[in-house]
């Protein structure tokens, strides 16, 4: 990413300096000339942004600063003026001359943005027409941001070479409400329907439980009454024949009613909320997996922390140099477990999936610890259940993010969020997510949609492969562990090649590729097998072996995160200091290979003894506590929602995001609170009902 940015800067700088010589192409004061109702007074010009600052930012290598927002607060305070922002777009011109704006044509995310202070009479549409006409014909603008530059490189092949980059404008006090967008209204209706169903079913459930309680009380009171009148019984017996057919019909009605009540039960908000706080022990086959809940929750919190730097940076920090300085200091170490947190999820996913899969095999064989037949007939159902479990929640999150969430932020950068290619491309490419192939986007030449969903795709692909690999375990369990080991060694070896780099390096397109990130999953699969080996159980019954394992695991994990930090420091130094950078050559190769494996191995060293031994050390106890068990139910919904929440928080401000460590922590706190809150809603109203429905349908 940084390397790309550097290329962009160098190219732009060259172009700009060569063109600045021919000064008449350049607007006066670097500002877009406006006339008619939009003609600006000197004061209004003063409160508007200018291209000068963008040029200056580029010459200072501050390539994140492609904006000058002018003076939002002064402009909104002064009489008869209002504040508007321009936003960058790409226009495709076909051979027949017809034009079409390309929603994902802007590959610079928020691209160049100018804040413009104009007279009140100059509304968004008039301003937009003038700014568009100006930027379309300004040669300098086309040279810097037009088609073929890095900001507008993704164009469909049918666009002719007359296609161009442009700026439109949008005024703060004329923001569109989502009610004018039928897709957004539809998404809103679906969300309201989900919430309404949950509440109604909750009320119905409360009524039913109340009426059942009353009935059972009545019955018990009838029973006590029955002890007294014996004489009347005879009369009832005479009635019996006519009652019989009635009873059959009544039974059919009861069956129908109980079906209906089952459906109501899926959505019953009260029951679901009660279930949410109810923690079931899922320990099977002598293996303790409770502490995984704590691991999963903490990994998720790290992901949010890391993304609180990453996503605002996508929308440009006001002061990217501060961010870079922070990332170069060891104080930023907490950010790097975030990149590795996904590997933690993969590890947990692999371990739990395979552990339960073997447990099913053992149950079918009726022979704990010695299953000979893989439960192959079970596999299609596993796939189906997982697909049905993940997909509704994921698709709802996506349609919310793409069509509705864009109307939430009302800050000066609300348009930047609205126009994010990462969201806009989803309108075309949503089906990639439904098929769990979204991490193939660059290989297949698709634009990226909801970038962070790559994890869901990769995890699903690994899930598809795991039971097939697992067949080896049932034939020869040691051969299976050896196979996993071989897989790990091969991927680690590939990572020493720069072109396959998963984290940093020239070939970072391997960051989201399943086959390059599968190592922790393999470690998880291998560990799920190893916990069943009597020899392994013997070894970890000795406390010395356990402590050695904890020590090695901690060193591996801390060193993996530190290597990542060092790698980032090196990359930043390379960008900012050019040739005078001091990292050893081939450091990136080493770092990639080390990071993809050391983290998984470290996790294994901690998880193996923890899951085998009954001993409850302070760490394991802490990770197994109830709050973690509850919070870990939210990690799936939280993972999908948190980038949307972070970006809304950033774009809702009245200026560009600022980076200081303190602001970073407060942004993180706000994001984590809102994320857990929204994830709880999504969990109770969508995830749990669909999970219950799944259970009923695939039982
Ligand atoms: C904007 O102003 C122009 C004239 O100044 C007017 O014709 C047009 O209807 C206005 N557009 C909106 C959306 O108010
Ligand atoms: C568009 O811009 C050109 C020069 O850049 C100007 O001559 C022309 O009048 C403008 N057209 C409109 C409709 O404003
Ligand atoms: C644009 O494409 C046409 C043919 O489609 C070609 O004749 C023309 O030279 C091209 N113009 C430029 C500036 O490349």
PDB file of C-alpha atoms in Angstrom, residues 332-515:
ATOM      1  CA  UNK A 332       2.239   0.919  18.508  1.00  0.00           C
ATOM      2  CA  UNK A 333       2.964  -2.775  19.145  1.00  0.00           C
ATOM      3  CA  UNK A 334      -0.697  -3.368  20.053  1.00  0.00           C
ATOM      4  CA  UNK A 335      -1.650  -2.773  16.429  1.00  0.00           C
ATOM      5  CA  UNK A 336       0.255  -5.759  15.092  1.00  0.00           C
ATOM      6  CA  UNK A 337      -1.502  -8.523  16.988  1.00  0.00           C
ATOM      7  CA  UNK A 338      -4.500  -7.127  15.063  1.00  0.00           C
ATOM      8  CA  UNK A 339      -3.044  -8.294  11.776  1.00  0.00           C
ATOM      9  CA  UNK A 340      -2.316 -11.610  13.437  1.00  0.00           C
ATOM     10  CA  UNK A 341      -5.681 -11.741  15.206  1.00  0.00           C
ATOM     11  CA  UNK A 342      -7.224 -13.093  12.040  1.00  0.00           C
ATOM     12  CA  UNK A 343      -4.723 -15.939  12.314  1.00  0.00           C
ATOM     13  CA  UNK A 344      -6.000 -16.515  15.831  1.00  0.00           C
ATOM     14  CA  UNK A 345      -9.515 -16.837  14.404  1.00  0.00           C
ATOM     15  CA  UNK A 346      -8.209 -19.288  11.802  1.00  0.00           C
ATOM     16  CA  UNK A 347      -6.507 -21.320  14.511  1.00  0.00           C
ATOM     17  CA  UNK A 348      -9.658 -21.461  16.649  1.00  0.00           C
ATOM     18  CA  UNK A 349     -11.778 -22.219  13.612  1.00  0.00           C
ATOM     19  CA  UNK A 350      -9.536 -25.121  12.575  1.00  0.00           C
ATOM     20  CA  UNK A 351      -9.217 -26.520  16.071  1.00  0.00           C
ATOM     21  CA  UNK A 352     -12.910 -26.367  17.009  1.00  0.00           C
ATOM     22  CA  UNK A 353     -14.229 -27.498  13.659  1.00  0.00           C
ATOM     23  CA  UNK A 354     -11.996 -30.547  13.514  1.00  0.00           C
ATOM     24  CA  UNK A 355     -12.333 -31.341  17.206  1.00  0.00           C
ATOM     25  CA  UNK A 356     -16.113 -31.500  16.912  1.00  0.00           C
ATOM     26  CA  UNK A 357     -15.874 -33.376  13.627  1.00  0.00           C
ATOM     27  CA  UNK A 358     -13.735 -36.105  15.189  1.00  0.00           C
ATOM     28  CA  UNK A 359     -16.079 -36.138  18.178  1.00  0.00           C
ATOM     29  CA  UNK A 360     -18.975 -36.898  15.821  1.00  0.00           C
ATOM     30  CA  UNK A 361     -16.922 -39.704  14.289  1.00  0.00           C
ATOM     31  CA  UNK A 362     -16.153 -41.094  17.726  1.00  0.00           C
ATOM     32  CA  UNK A 363     -19.793 -40.895  18.725  1.00  0.00           C
ATOM     33  CA  UNK A 364     -20.877 -42.760  15.587  1.00  0.00           C
ATOM     34  CA  UNK A 365     -18.227 -45.401  16.240  1.00  0.00           C
ATOM     35  CA  UNK A 366     -19.322 -45.505  19.890  1.00  0.00           C
ATOM     36  CA  UNK A 367     -15.663 -45.541  20.735  1.00  0.00           C
ATOM     37  CA  UNK A 368     -14.090 -42.444  22.257  1.00  0.00           C
ATOM     38  CA  UNK A 369     -10.529 -41.838  21.140  1.00  0.00           C
ATOM     39  CA  UNK A 370     -10.563 -44.467  18.440  1.00  0.00           C
ATOM     40  CA  UNK A 371     -12.837 -43.557  15.537  1.00  0.00           C
ATOM     41  CA  UNK A 372     -12.016 -45.503  12.394  1.00  0.00           C
ATOM     42  CA  UNK A 373     -14.616 -44.116   9.974  1.00  0.00           C
ATOM     43  CA  UNK A 374     -14.759 -40.489   8.941  1.00  0.00           C
ATOM     44  CA  UNK A 375     -18.384 -39.305   9.273  1.00  0.00           C
ATOM     45  CA  UNK A 376     -18.472 -38.462   5.559  1.00  0.00           C
ATOM     46  CA  UNK A 377     -22.272 -38.486   5.363  1.00  0.00           C
ATOM     47  CA  UNK A 378     -22.163 -35.683   7.917  1.00  0.00           C
ATOM     48  CA  UNK A 379     -20.102 -33.376   5.660  1.00  0.00           C
ATOM     49  CA  UNK A 380     -22.762 -31.952   3.286  1.00  0.00           C
ATOM     50  CA  UNK A 381     -24.917 -31.081   6.281  1.00  0.00           C
ATOM     51  CA  UNK A 382     -21.943 -29.340   7.950  1.00  0.00           C
ATOM     52  CA  UNK A 383     -21.388 -27.251   4.838  1.00  0.00           C
ATOM     53  CA  UNK A 384     -25.057 -26.395   4.548  1.00  0.00           C
ATOM     54  CA  UNK A 385     -25.424 -25.455   8.196  1.00  0.00           C
ATOM     55  CA  UNK A 386     -22.387 -23.229   8.167  1.00  0.00           C
ATOM     56  CA  UNK A 387     -23.467 -21.549   4.952  1.00  0.00           C
ATOM     57  CA  UNK A 388     -26.969 -20.901   6.259  1.00  0.00           C
ATOM     58  CA  UNK A 389     -25.583 -19.738   9.562  1.00  0.00           C
ATOM     59  CA  UNK A 390     -23.206 -17.132   8.124  1.00  0.00           C
ATOM     60  CA  UNK A 391     -24.930 -15.885   5.001  1.00  0.00           C
ATOM     61  CA  UNK A 392     -28.091 -14.092   6.240  1.00  0.00           C
ATOM     62  CA  UNK A 393     -26.151 -12.081   8.826  1.00  0.00           C
ATOM     63  CA  UNK A 394     -23.450 -11.246   6.333  1.00  0.00           C
ATOM     64  CA  UNK A 395     -25.790 -10.199   3.541  1.00  0.00           C
ATOM     65  CA  UNK A 396     -27.853  -8.053   5.891  1.00  0.00           C
ATOM     66  CA  UNK A 397     -24.695  -6.320   7.100  1.00  0.00           C
ATOM     67  CA  UNK A 398     -23.656  -5.726   3.516  1.00  0.00           C
ATOM     68  CA  UNK A 399     -26.916  -4.258   2.282  1.00  0.00           C
ATOM     69  CA  UNK A 400     -27.063  -2.087   5.394  1.00  0.00           C
ATOM     70  CA  UNK A 401     -23.516  -0.820   4.844  1.00  0.00           C
ATOM     71  CA  UNK A 402     -23.913  -0.239   1.113  1.00  0.00           C
ATOM     72  CA  UNK A 403     -27.394   1.239   0.855  1.00  0.00           C
ATOM     73  CA  UNK A 404     -28.335   2.631   4.236  1.00  0.00           C
ATOM     74  CA  UNK A 405     -25.274   3.422   6.370  1.00  0.00           C
ATOM     75  CA  UNK A 406     -24.099   5.970   3.783  1.00  0.00           C
ATOM     76  CA  UNK A 407     -26.883   8.301   4.939  1.00  0.00           C
ATOM     77  CA  UNK A 408     -25.803   8.235   8.583  1.00  0.00           C
ATOM     78  CA  UNK A 409     -22.690  10.447   8.749  1.00  0.00           C
ATOM     79  CA  UNK A 410     -23.453  14.155   8.439  1.00  0.00           C
ATOM     80  CA  UNK A 411     -19.931  15.583   8.718  1.00  0.00           C
ATOM     81  CA  UNK A 412     -17.979  17.298   5.945  1.00  0.00           C
ATOM     82  CA  UNK A 413     -16.667  13.983   4.717  1.00  0.00           C
ATOM     83  CA  UNK A 414     -20.061  12.282   4.502  1.00  0.00           C
ATOM     84  CA  UNK A 415     -19.710  12.236   0.710  1.00  0.00           C
ATOM     85  CA  UNK A 416     -16.323  10.590   0.953  1.00  0.00           C
ATOM     86  CA  UNK A 417     -17.941   7.773   2.898  1.00  0.00           C
ATOM     87  CA  UNK A 418     -20.888   7.620   0.498  1.00  0.00           C
ATOM     88  CA  UNK A 419     -18.522   7.324  -2.445  1.00  0.00           C
ATOM     89  CA  UNK A 420     -16.138   4.787  -0.927  1.00  0.00           C
ATOM     90  CA  UNK A 421     -15.405   2.375  -3.770  1.00  0.00           C
ATOM     91  CA  UNK A 422     -15.155  -0.357  -1.138  1.00  0.00           C
ATOM     92  CA  UNK A 423     -18.906   0.072  -0.565  1.00  0.00           C
ATOM     93  CA  UNK A 424     -20.031   1.169  -4.024  1.00  0.00           C
ATOM     94  CA  UNK A 425     -18.539  -1.831  -5.833  1.00  0.00           C
ATOM     95  CA  UNK A 426     -20.745  -4.097  -3.726  1.00  0.00           C
ATOM     96  CA  UNK A 427     -23.777  -2.946  -5.686  1.00  0.00           C
ATOM     97  CA  UNK A 428     -22.341  -4.875  -8.587  1.00  0.00           C
ATOM     98  CA  UNK A 429     -20.279  -7.554  -6.870  1.00  0.00           C
ATOM     99  CA  UNK A 430     -22.391  -8.603  -3.861  1.00  0.00           C
ATOM    100  CA  UNK A 431     -22.662 -12.132  -5.196  1.00  0.00           C
ATOM    101  CA  UNK A 432     -18.914 -12.719  -4.710  1.00  0.00           C
ATOM    102  CA  UNK A 433     -19.609 -12.564  -1.031  1.00  0.00           C
ATOM    103  CA  UNK A 434     -22.544 -14.903  -1.264  1.00  0.00           C
ATOM    104  CA  UNK A 435     -20.297 -17.473  -2.937  1.00  0.00           C
ATOM    105  CA  UNK A 436     -17.425 -16.768  -0.510  1.00  0.00           C
ATOM    106  CA  UNK A 437     -14.971 -15.964  -3.269  1.00  0.00           C
ATOM    107  CA  UNK A 438     -14.416 -12.287  -2.462  1.00  0.00           C
ATOM    108  CA  UNK A 439     -10.751 -12.840  -1.564  1.00  0.00           C
ATOM    109  CA  UNK A 440     -10.091 -13.763  -5.214  1.00  0.00           C
ATOM    110  CA  UNK A 441     -10.939 -10.249  -6.412  1.00  0.00           C
ATOM    111  CA  UNK A 442      -7.490  -9.144  -7.570  1.00  0.00           C
ATOM    112  CA  UNK A 443      -6.697 -12.492  -9.169  1.00  0.00           C
ATOM    113  CA  UNK A 444      -9.979 -12.334 -11.081  1.00  0.00           C
ATOM    114  CA  UNK A 445      -9.772  -8.604 -11.875  1.00  0.00           C
ATOM    115  CA  UNK A 446     -12.806  -7.639  -9.788  1.00  0.00           C
ATOM    116  CA  UNK A 447     -13.005  -4.490  -7.715  1.00  0.00           C
ATOM    117  CA  UNK A 448     -12.884  -4.990  -3.995  1.00  0.00           C
ATOM    118  CA  UNK A 449     -16.181  -4.972  -2.079  1.00  0.00           C
ATOM    119  CA  UNK A 450     -16.185  -4.693   1.731  1.00  0.00           C
ATOM    120  CA  UNK A 451     -12.469  -5.490   1.953  1.00  0.00           C
ATOM    121  CA  UNK A 452     -12.601  -6.934   5.454  1.00  0.00           C
ATOM    122  CA  UNK A 453     -14.992  -9.682   4.315  1.00  0.00           C
ATOM    123  CA  UNK A 454     -11.975 -11.479   2.845  1.00  0.00           C
ATOM    124  CA  UNK A 455     -11.641 -13.220   6.187  1.00  0.00           C
ATOM    125  CA  UNK A 456     -15.127 -14.749   5.879  1.00  0.00           C
ATOM    126  CA  UNK A 457     -14.322 -16.021   2.402  1.00  0.00           C
ATOM    127  CA  UNK A 458     -10.963 -17.442   3.416  1.00  0.00           C
ATOM    128  CA  UNK A 459     -12.439 -19.065   6.510  1.00  0.00           C
ATOM    129  CA  UNK A 460     -15.244 -20.633   4.493  1.00  0.00           C
ATOM    130  CA  UNK A 461     -12.806 -21.973   1.913  1.00  0.00           C
ATOM    131  CA  UNK A 462     -10.689 -23.526   4.648  1.00  0.00           C
ATOM    132  CA  UNK A 463     -13.832 -24.967   6.183  1.00  0.00           C
ATOM    133  CA  UNK A 464     -14.681 -26.619   2.860  1.00  0.00           C
ATOM    134  CA  UNK A 465     -11.241 -28.186   2.612  1.00  0.00           C
ATOM    135  CA  UNK A 466     -10.819 -29.286   6.221  1.00  0.00           C
ATOM    136  CA  UNK A 467     -13.133 -32.344   6.383  1.00  0.00           C
ATOM    137  CA  UNK A 468     -11.616 -33.625   3.140  1.00  0.00           C
ATOM    138  CA  UNK A 469      -8.092 -33.302   4.554  1.00  0.00           C
ATOM    139  CA  UNK A 470      -9.431 -34.817   7.756  1.00  0.00           C
ATOM    140  CA  UNK A 471     -10.156 -38.127   6.019  1.00  0.00           C
ATOM    141  CA  UNK A 472      -6.439 -38.869   6.395  1.00  0.00           C
ATOM    142  CA  UNK A 473      -6.805 -38.663  10.177  1.00  0.00           C
ATOM    143  CA  UNK A 474      -9.236 -41.573  10.229  1.00  0.00           C
ATOM    144  CA  UNK A 475      -6.929 -43.705   8.116  1.00  0.00           C
ATOM    145  CA  UNK A 476      -3.755 -42.899  10.023  1.00  0.00           C
ATOM    146  CA  UNK A 477      -3.748 -40.193  12.644  1.00  0.00           C
ATOM    147  CA  UNK A 478       0.037 -39.695  12.640  1.00  0.00           C
ATOM    148  CA  UNK A 479       0.059 -39.350   8.885  1.00  0.00           C
ATOM    149  CA  UNK A 480      -2.511 -36.573   9.290  1.00  0.00           C
ATOM    150  CA  UNK A 481      -0.285 -34.643  11.703  1.00  0.00           C
ATOM    151  CA  UNK A 482       2.630 -35.163   9.308  1.00  0.00           C
ATOM    152  CA  UNK A 483       0.488 -33.851   6.424  1.00  0.00           C
ATOM    153  CA  UNK A 484      -0.376 -30.719   8.387  1.00  0.00           C
ATOM    154  CA  UNK A 485       3.307 -30.270   9.233  1.00  0.00           C
ATOM    155  CA  UNK A 486       4.213 -30.582   5.556  1.00  0.00           C
ATOM    156  CA  UNK A 487       1.592 -27.985   4.622  1.00  0.00           C
ATOM    157  CA  UNK A 488       2.985 -25.581   7.200  1.00  0.00           C
ATOM    158  CA  UNK A 489       6.572 -26.073   6.032  1.00  0.00           C
ATOM    159  CA  UNK A 490       5.605 -25.516   2.373  1.00  0.00           C
ATOM    160  CA  UNK A 491       3.711 -22.278   3.051  1.00  0.00           C
ATOM    161  CA  UNK A 492       6.474 -21.003   5.330  1.00  0.00           C
ATOM    162  CA  UNK A 493       8.971 -21.746   2.574  1.00  0.00           C
ATOM    163  CA  UNK A 494       6.896 -19.912  -0.023  1.00  0.00           C
ATOM    164  CA  UNK A 495       6.707 -16.886   2.270  1.00  0.00           C
ATOM    165  CA  UNK A 496      10.478 -16.454   2.034  1.00  0.00           C
ATOM    166  CA  UNK A 497       9.870 -15.529  -1.619  1.00  0.00           C
ATOM    167  CA  UNK A 498       9.109 -11.845  -1.983  1.00  0.00           C
ATOM    168  CA  UNK A 499       6.511 -12.494  -4.652  1.00  0.00           C
ATOM    169  CA  UNK A 500       4.350 -14.535  -2.258  1.00  0.00           C
ATOM    170  CA  UNK A 501       4.599 -12.120   0.679  1.00  0.00           C
ATOM    171  CA  UNK A 502       1.480 -12.291   2.848  1.00  0.00           C
ATOM    172  CA  UNK A 503       2.040  -9.180   4.940  1.00  0.00           C
ATOM    173  CA  UNK A 504       4.656  -6.766   3.669  1.00  0.00           C
ATOM    174  CA  UNK A 505       6.452  -6.748   0.376  1.00  0.00           C
ATOM    175  CA  UNK A 506       5.800  -6.273  -3.286  1.00  0.00           C
ATOM    176  CA  UNK A 507       3.299  -9.075  -3.620  1.00  0.00           C
ATOM    177  CA  UNK A 508       0.861  -8.184  -0.848  1.00  0.00           C
ATOM    178  CA  UNK A 509      -2.024  -9.487  -2.940  1.00  0.00           C
ATOM    179  CA  UNK A 510      -1.352 -12.719  -1.039  1.00  0.00           C
ATOM    180  CA  UNK A 511      -2.593 -11.143   2.174  1.00  0.00           C
ATOM    181  CA  UNK A 512      -6.099 -12.515   1.643  1.00  0.00           C
ATOM    182  CA  UNK A 513      -5.284 -15.740  -0.163  1.00  0.00           C
ATOM    183  CA  UNK A 514      -6.435 -18.845   1.629  1.00  0.00           C
ATOM    184  CA  UNK A 515      -3.450 -20.941   0.581  1.00  0.00           C
TER     185      UNK A 515
END
